[in-house]
Amino acid sequence: MTERTSIHGQWSSRLIFVLAAAGSAVGLGNIWKFPYITGEYGGGAFVLVYLLCIAVIGLPVMMVEILLGRRGRQSPINTMKTLAKEENRTRLWSWIGWSGVLSGFLILSFYSVIAGWALAYVFKAVSGTFNGITAAQVGDLFGAHVGSWPLVLLWHTVFILMTVFVVARGVRAGLEKAVTYLMPLLLALLLVLVGYSMAEGDFARGFSFLFSPDFKKVFYTCSVEGGIESCAFNGEPLLTAMGHAFFTLSLGMGAIMVYGSYMPKRTSITGSALLIVFMDTLVALLAGLAIFPLVFGNNLEPGAGPGLIFQTLPIAFGAMTGGQLFGTLFFVLLVFAAWTSSISLVEPAVAWLVENRGIRRRHAAAWLGFGCWLLGLGTVFSFNLMSGEQYHIAGKTVFDLLDFITTNILLPVGGLAMALFTGWFASRRMSESELGLPDPWFSIWWFVVRFITPVGVLIIFLHAIGVL
Ligand code: PHE
């Protein structure tokens, strides 16, 4: 009864599933976003909460998504519909799939713009622009780049076309080769960068910024009035840390679910999930260790925002021996990491269009790509034409707003719903037979999915809206 097969094909081995899912997880989230939000939210305590969210919420939800996907073997929308029917629940659970399609669409629209920055930086690196660059110059370089909307638009367009190209060919054919070699190479290069930071940056300060938590600084806003200090709890860092746990692991929107639907039956879900989560976390921490020593060593601002890596790493490339080569390689690999993530953002939607509308994969990919491109204009202009306050919505640029809605709201709500469906509305037998975990491990996981994860997400939501 559960031996469904996917009409879209299957990964050729267990290793390929792990690499593809890790390819989806490891991306701009780890190398661009983790350092910049850690910098903005003041370091250590934020990192600790983020790691806690990864362990208590991210890992269990990762297992939930893979198991639902492999059980249903269809696009997330149809997987949820099928499983809900099988478990005698309402078909409305398929809205999880719909919300995921929407999230993927909104995320890709800004993801592609940032990936476009990285593409542009490949060419700056090759041409030796970074050689001997100073901290001040590197800031100007970044400002000039994002300030020029036609350039940003051009690279955004190129990246969307790259994404459409792979998705159109089918994720398997397009992806398997790339992830097998490039992921290990990226890891190696990050290690080189960390080595450089240890030698040349202020490693001690960078390290303690990342790992010694100061909860008061991060989670409280304090003001002194009449010599008396009063502090108020601020829920936003908490929400951002949790949202980022979903974002960086590609959870809550069906990307991992759809990849799970192409997973061979005999592969261990738990083992794969552990490996993916480990790799993703490793890459993020290495990126942090490469960047913050450079930030402090060059008297840069950790809270510089979305430009942080573009304003720090070129200094290292400009000063180290072989920096032109390393710099080029780094931005090429960053683009690849973004590429293997971006295709998973549209795959759930494409799979559904192929299944339900009989649309050719190529056409589905092209239409979705065009939509994301168009919406991406909002992010393109967020850093130049529309950076002024008069264009802000609720105090945020279009980019910040899209990022906030997807990462901090849609993904956690999606992940919460998946955990609730699995833990409360589907049978224990469904999970048992997919996971095949011996006790006590299964019982522990089951308890976490039913209680810890949902309560964790809810508490953070309530904190963020100021109820707790
Ligand atoms: N996890 C990816 C990254 O860290 C982004 C992503 C989010 C991809 C959601 C797919 C789904 O860059």
CSV table of N, CA, C and O in Angstrom, one decimal, residues 366-436:
chain,number,residue,atom,x,y,z
A,366,ALA,N,9.9,27.7,-16.8
A,366,ALA,CA,10.0,29.0,-17.4
A,366,ALA,C,9.0,30.0,-16.8
A,366,ALA,O,9.4,31.2,-16.5
A,367,TRP,N,7.8,29.6,-16.7
A,367,TRP,CA,6.7,30.5,-16.2
A,367,TRP,C,7.0,30.9,-14.8
A,367,TRP,O,6.9,32.1,-14.4
A,368,LEU,N,7.4,30.0,-14.0
A,368,LEU,CA,7.7,30.3,-12.6
A,368,LEU,C,8.9,31.2,-12.5
A,368,LEU,O,8.9,32.2,-11.7
A,369,GLY,N,9.9,30.9,-13.3
A,369,GLY,CA,11.1,31.7,-13.3
A,369,GLY,C,10.8,33.2,-13.7
A,369,GLY,O,11.2,34.1,-13.1
A,370,PHE,N,9.9,33.3,-14.7
A,370,PHE,CA,9.5,34.7,-15.1
A,370,PHE,C,8.8,35.4,-14.0
A,370,PHE,O,9.1,36.6,-13.7
A,371,GLY,N,7.9,34.7,-13.3
A,371,GLY,CA,7.2,35.4,-12.1
A,371,GLY,C,8.2,35.8,-11.1
A,371,GLY,O,8.1,36.9,-10.5
A,372,CYS,N,9.1,34.9,-10.7
A,372,CYS,CA,10.1,35.3,-9.7
A,372,CYS,C,11.0,36.5,-10.2
A,372,CYS,O,11.4,37.3,-9.4
A,373,TRP,N,11.3,36.5,-11.4
A,373,TRP,CA,12.1,37.5,-12.0
A,373,TRP,C,11.4,38.9,-11.8
A,373,TRP,O,12.0,39.9,-11.3
A,374,LEU,N,10.1,38.9,-12.1
A,374,LEU,CA,9.3,40.1,-12.0
A,374,LEU,C,9.2,40.6,-10.6
A,374,LEU,O,9.5,41.8,-10.3
A,375,LEU,N,8.9,39.7,-9.7
A,375,LEU,CA,8.8,40.1,-8.3
A,375,LEU,C,10.1,40.5,-7.7
A,375,LEU,O,10.2,41.3,-6.9
A,376,GLY,N,11.2,39.9,-8.3
A,376,GLY,CA,12.6,40.2,-7.8
A,376,GLY,C,12.9,41.7,-8.1
A,376,GLY,O,13.8,42.2,-7.4
A,377,LEU,N,12.2,42.3,-9.0
A,377,LEU,CA,12.5,43.8,-9.2
A,377,LEU,C,12.4,44.6,-7.9
A,377,LEU,O,13.1,45.5,-7.6
A,378,GLY,N,11.4,44.1,-7.1
A,378,GLY,CA,11.2,44.8,-5.8
A,378,GLY,C,12.5,44.8,-4.9
A,378,GLY,O,12.9,45.8,-4.3
A,379,THR,N,13.2,43.6,-5.0
A,379,THR,CA,14.5,43.5,-4.2
A,379,THR,C,15.6,44.2,-4.9
A,379,THR,O,16.4,44.9,-4.3
A,380,VAL,N,15.6,44.2,-6.2
A,380,VAL,CA,16.6,44.9,-7.0
A,380,VAL,C,16.6,46.3,-6.6
A,380,VAL,O,17.7,46.9,-6.3
A,381,PHE,N,15.4,46.9,-6.6
A,381,PHE,CA,15.3,48.4,-6.3
A,381,PHE,C,15.4,48.7,-4.8
A,381,PHE,O,15.5,49.9,-4.5
A,382,SER,N,15.3,47.7,-4.0
A,382,SER,CA,15.4,48.0,-2.5
A,382,SER,C,16.7,48.6,-2.1
A,382,SER,O,16.8,49.2,-1.0
A,383,PHE,N,17.7,48.4,-2.9
A,383,PHE,CA,19.1,48.9,-2.5
A,383,PHE,C,19.5,50.1,-3.3
A,383,PHE,O,20.6,50.6,-3.2
A,384,ASN,N,18.6,50.6,-4.1
A,384,ASN,CA,18.9,51.8,-4.9
A,384,ASN,C,17.7,52.7,-5.1
A,384,ASN,O,17.4,53.5,-4.1
A,385,LEU,N,17.0,52.6,-6.2
A,385,LEU,CA,15.9,53.5,-6.5
A,385,LEU,C,14.8,53.6,-5.3
A,385,LEU,O,14.3,54.6,-5.0
A,386,MET,N,14.6,52.5,-4.7
A,386,MET,CA,13.5,52.4,-3.7
A,386,MET,C,14.1,52.2,-2.2
A,386,MET,O,13.4,51.7,-1.4
A,387,SER,N,15.3,52.7,-2.0
A,387,SER,CA,15.9,52.5,-0.7
A,387,SER,C,15.4,53.6,0.3
A,387,SER,O,15.4,53.4,1.5
A,388,GLY,N,14.8,54.6,-0.2
A,388,GLY,CA,14.3,55.7,0.6
A,388,GLY,C,13.1,55.4,1.5
A,388,GLY,O,12.4,54.5,1.1
A,389,GLU,N,13.0,56.1,2.6
A,389,GLU,CA,11.9,55.7,3.5
A,389,GLU,C,10.5,55.8,2.9
A,389,GLU,O,9.6,55.1,3.3
A,390,GLN,N,10.4,56.7,1.9
A,390,GLN,CA,9.0,56.9,1.4
A,390,GLN,C,8.6,55.6,0.7
A,390,GLN,O,7.4,55.4,0.4
A,391,TYR,N,9.5,54.7,0.4
A,391,TYR,CA,9.1,53.4,-0.3
A,391,TYR,C,9.0,52.3,0.7
A,391,TYR,O,8.8,51.2,0.3
A,392,HIS,N,9.2,52.6,2.0
A,392,HIS,CA,9.2,51.5,2.9
A,392,HIS,C,7.8,51.1,3.3
A,392,HIS,O,6.9,51.9,3.3
A,393,ILE,N,7.6,49.8,3.5
A,393,ILE,CA,6.3,49.3,3.9
A,393,ILE,C,6.5,48.8,5.3
A,393,ILE,O,7.3,47.9,5.5
A,394,ALA,N,5.7,49.2,6.3
A,394,ALA,CA,5.8,48.9,7.7
A,394,ALA,C,7.3,49.0,8.1
A,394,ALA,O,7.8,48.2,8.8
A,395,GLY,N,7.9,50.1,7.7
A,395,GLY,CA,9.3,50.4,8.1
A,395,GLY,C,10.4,49.5,7.5
A,395,GLY,O,11.5,49.5,7.9
A,396,LYS,N,10.0,48.7,6.5
A,396,LYS,CA,11.0,47.8,5.8
A,396,LYS,C,11.0,48.0,4.3
A,396,LYS,O,10.0,48.4,3.7
A,397,THR,N,12.2,47.8,3.8
A,397,THR,CA,12.3,47.8,2.3
A,397,THR,C,11.5,46.5,1.8
A,397,THR,O,11.2,45.6,2.5
A,398,VAL,N,11.3,46.5,0.5
A,398,VAL,CA,10.6,45.3,-0.1
A,398,VAL,C,11.4,44.1,0.2
A,398,VAL,O,10.8,43.0,0.6
A,399,PHE,N,12.7,44.1,0.1
A,399,PHE,CA,13.6,43.0,0.4
A,399,PHE,C,13.4,42.5,1.8
A,399,PHE,O,13.1,41.4,2.1
A,400,ASP,N,13.5,43.5,2.8
A,400,ASP,CA,13.4,43.1,4.2
A,400,ASP,C,12.0,42.5,4.5
A,400,ASP,O,11.9,41.6,5.3
A,401,LEU,N,11.0,43.1,3.8
A,401,LEU,CA,9.6,42.6,4.1
A,401,LEU,C,9.4,41.2,3.6
A,401,LEU,O,8.9,40.3,4.3
A,402,LEU,N,9.9,40.9,2.4
A,402,LEU,CA,9.8,39.6,1.8
A,402,LEU,C,10.5,38.6,2.7
A,402,LEU,O,10.0,37.5,3.0
A,403,ASP,N,11.7,39.0,3.1
A,403,ASP,CA,12.5,38.1,3.9
A,403,ASP,C,11.8,37.8,5.2
A,403,ASP,O,11.7,36.7,5.7
A,404,PHE,N,11.3,38.9,5.8
A,404,PHE,CA,10.6,38.7,7.1
A,404,PHE,C,9.4,37.8,7.0
A,404,PHE,O,9.2,36.9,7.8
A,405,ILE,N,8.5,38.1,6.0
A,405,ILE,CA,7.3,37.3,5.9
A,405,ILE,C,7.6,35.8,5.7
A,405,ILE,O,7.0,34.9,6.3
A,406,THR,N,8.5,35.5,4.8
A,406,THR,CA,8.8,34.1,4.5
A,406,THR,C,9.6,33.5,5.6
A,406,THR,O,9.1,32.5,6.2
A,407,THR,N,10.7,34.0,6.0
A,407,THR,CA,11.6,33.3,6.9
A,407,THR,C,11.0,33.3,8.3
A,407,THR,O,11.0,32.3,9.0
A,408,ASN,N,10.4,34.4,8.8
A,408,ASN,CA,10.0,34.4,10.2
A,408,ASN,C,8.5,34.0,10.4
A,408,ASN,O,8.2,33.6,11.5
A,409,ILE,N,7.7,34.0,9.3
A,409,ILE,CA,6.3,33.6,9.5
A,409,ILE,C,6.0,32.3,8.7
A,409,ILE,O,5.7,31.3,9.2
A,410,LEU,N,6.1,32.4,7.3
A,410,LEU,CA,5.6,31.3,6.5
A,410,LEU,C,6.3,30.0,6.8
A,410,LEU,O,5.7,28.9,6.9
A,411,LEU,N,7.7,30.0,6.8
A,411,LEU,CA,8.4,28.7,7.0
A,411,LEU,C,8.1,28.1,8.4
A,411,LEU,O,7.8,26.9,8.5
A,412,PRO,N,8.2,28.9,9.5
A,412,PRO,CA,7.9,28.3,10.8
A,412,PRO,C,6.4,27.7,10.9
A,412,PRO,O,6.2,26.7,11.4
A,413,VAL,N,5.5,28.5,10.3
A,413,VAL,CA,4.1,28.0,10.3
A,413,VAL,C,4.0,26.7,9.5
A,413,VAL,O,3.3,25.7,9.9
A,414,GLY,N,4.6,26.7,8.4
A,414,GLY,CA,4.6,25.4,7.5
A,414,GLY,C,5.2,24.3,8.3
A,414,GLY,O,4.6,23.2,8.3
A,415,GLY,N,6.3,24.5,8.9
A,415,GLY,CA,7.0,23.4,9.7
A,415,GLY,C,6.2,23.0,10.9
A,415,GLY,O,6.0,21.8,11.1
A,416,LEU,N,5.5,23.9,11.5
A,416,LEU,CA,4.7,23.6,12.7
A,416,LEU,C,3.5,22.7,12.2
A,416,LEU,O,3.2,21.7,12.8
A,417,ALA,N,2.9,23.1,11.1
A,417,ALA,CA,1.8,22.3,10.6
A,417,ALA,C,2.2,20.9,10.2
A,417,ALA,O,1.5,19.9,10.5
A,418,MET,N,3.4,20.8,9.6
A,418,MET,CA,3.8,19.4,9.3
A,418,MET,C,4.1,18.6,10.5
A,418,MET,O,3.7,17.4,10.5
A,419,ALA,N,4.6,19.2,11.5
A,419,ALA,CA,4.9,18.4,12.8
A,419,ALA,C,3.5,18.1,13.4
A,419,ALA,O,3.4,16.9,13.9
A,420,LEU,N,2.6,19.0,13.4
A,420,LEU,CA,1.3,18.7,14.0
A,420,LEU,C,0.6,17.6,13.3
A,420,LEU,O,0.0,16.7,13.8
A,421,PHE,N,0.6,17.6,11.9
A,421,PHE,CA,0.0,16.6,11.1
A,421,PHE,C,0.6,15.2,11.5
A,421,PHE,O,-0.1,14.3,11.8
A,422,THR,N,1.9,15.2,11.5
A,422,THR,CA,2.6,13.9,11.7
A,422,THR,C,2.4,13.4,13.1
A,422,THR,O,2.1,12.2,13.4
A,423,GLY,N,2.5,14.3,14.1
A,423,GLY,CA,2.4,13.9,15.5
A,423,GLY,C,1.0,13.7,16.1
A,423,GLY,O,0.8,12.9,17.0
A,424,TRP,N,0.0,14.4,15.5
A,424,TRP,CA,-1.3,14.4,16.1
A,424,TRP,C,-2.4,13.9,15.2
A,424,TRP,O,-3.4,13.4,15.6
A,425,PHE,N,-2.2,14.1,13.9
A,425,PHE,CA,-3.3,13.7,13.0
A,425,PHE,C,-3.1,12.5,12.2
A,425,PHE,O,-4.0,11.9,11.6
A,426,ALA,N,-1.8,12.1,12.1
A,426,ALA,CA,-1.6,10.8,11.4
A,426,ALA,C,-1.3,9.8,12.4
A,426,ALA,O,-1.0,10.1,13.5
A,427,SER,N,-1.3,8.5,11.9
A,427,SER,CA,-1.1,7.4,12.9
A,427,SER,C,0.4,7.3,13.3
A,427,SER,O,1.2,7.6,12.5
A,428,ARG,N,0.6,6.8,14.5
A,428,ARG,CA,2.0,6.5,14.9
A,428,ARG,C,2.6,5.5,14.0
A,428,ARG,O,3.8,5.6,13.7
A,429,ARG,N,1.8,4.6,13.5
A,429,ARG,CA,2.3,3.5,12.6
A,429,ARG,C,2.9,4.1,11.3
A,429,ARG,O,3.9,3.6,10.8
A,430,MET,N,2.3,5.2,10.8
A,430,MET,CA,2.8,5.8,9.6
A,430,MET,C,4.3,6.2,9.8
A,430,MET,O,5.2,5.8,9.0
A,431,SER,N,4.5,6.9,10.9
A,431,SER,CA,5.9,7.4,11.1
A,431,SER,C,6.8,6.2,11.5
A,431,SER,O,7.9,6.1,11.0
A,432,GLU,N,6.3,5.3,12.3
A,432,GLU,CA,7.1,4.1,12.6
A,432,GLU,C,7.6,3.4,11.4
A,432,GLU,O,8.8,3.0,11.3
A,433,SER,N,6.7,3.1,10.5
A,433,SER,CA,7.1,2.3,9.3
A,433,SER,C,8.0,3.1,8.4
A,433,SER,O,8.9,2.5,7.8
A,434,GLU,N,7.9,4.4,8.3
A,434,GLU,CA,8.8,5.1,7.4
A,434,GLU,C,10.2,5.3,8.1
A,434,GLU,O,11.2,5.1,7.4
A,435,LEU,N,10.2,5.6,9.4
A,435,LEU,CA,11.5,5.9,10.0
A,435,LEU,C,12.3,4.6,10.3
A,435,LEU,O,13.5,4.6,10.2
A,436,GLY,N,11.5,3.5,10.7
A,436,GLY,CA,12.2,2.3,11.0
A,436,GLY,C,13.2,2.4,12.2
A,436,GLY,O,14.3,1.8,12.2
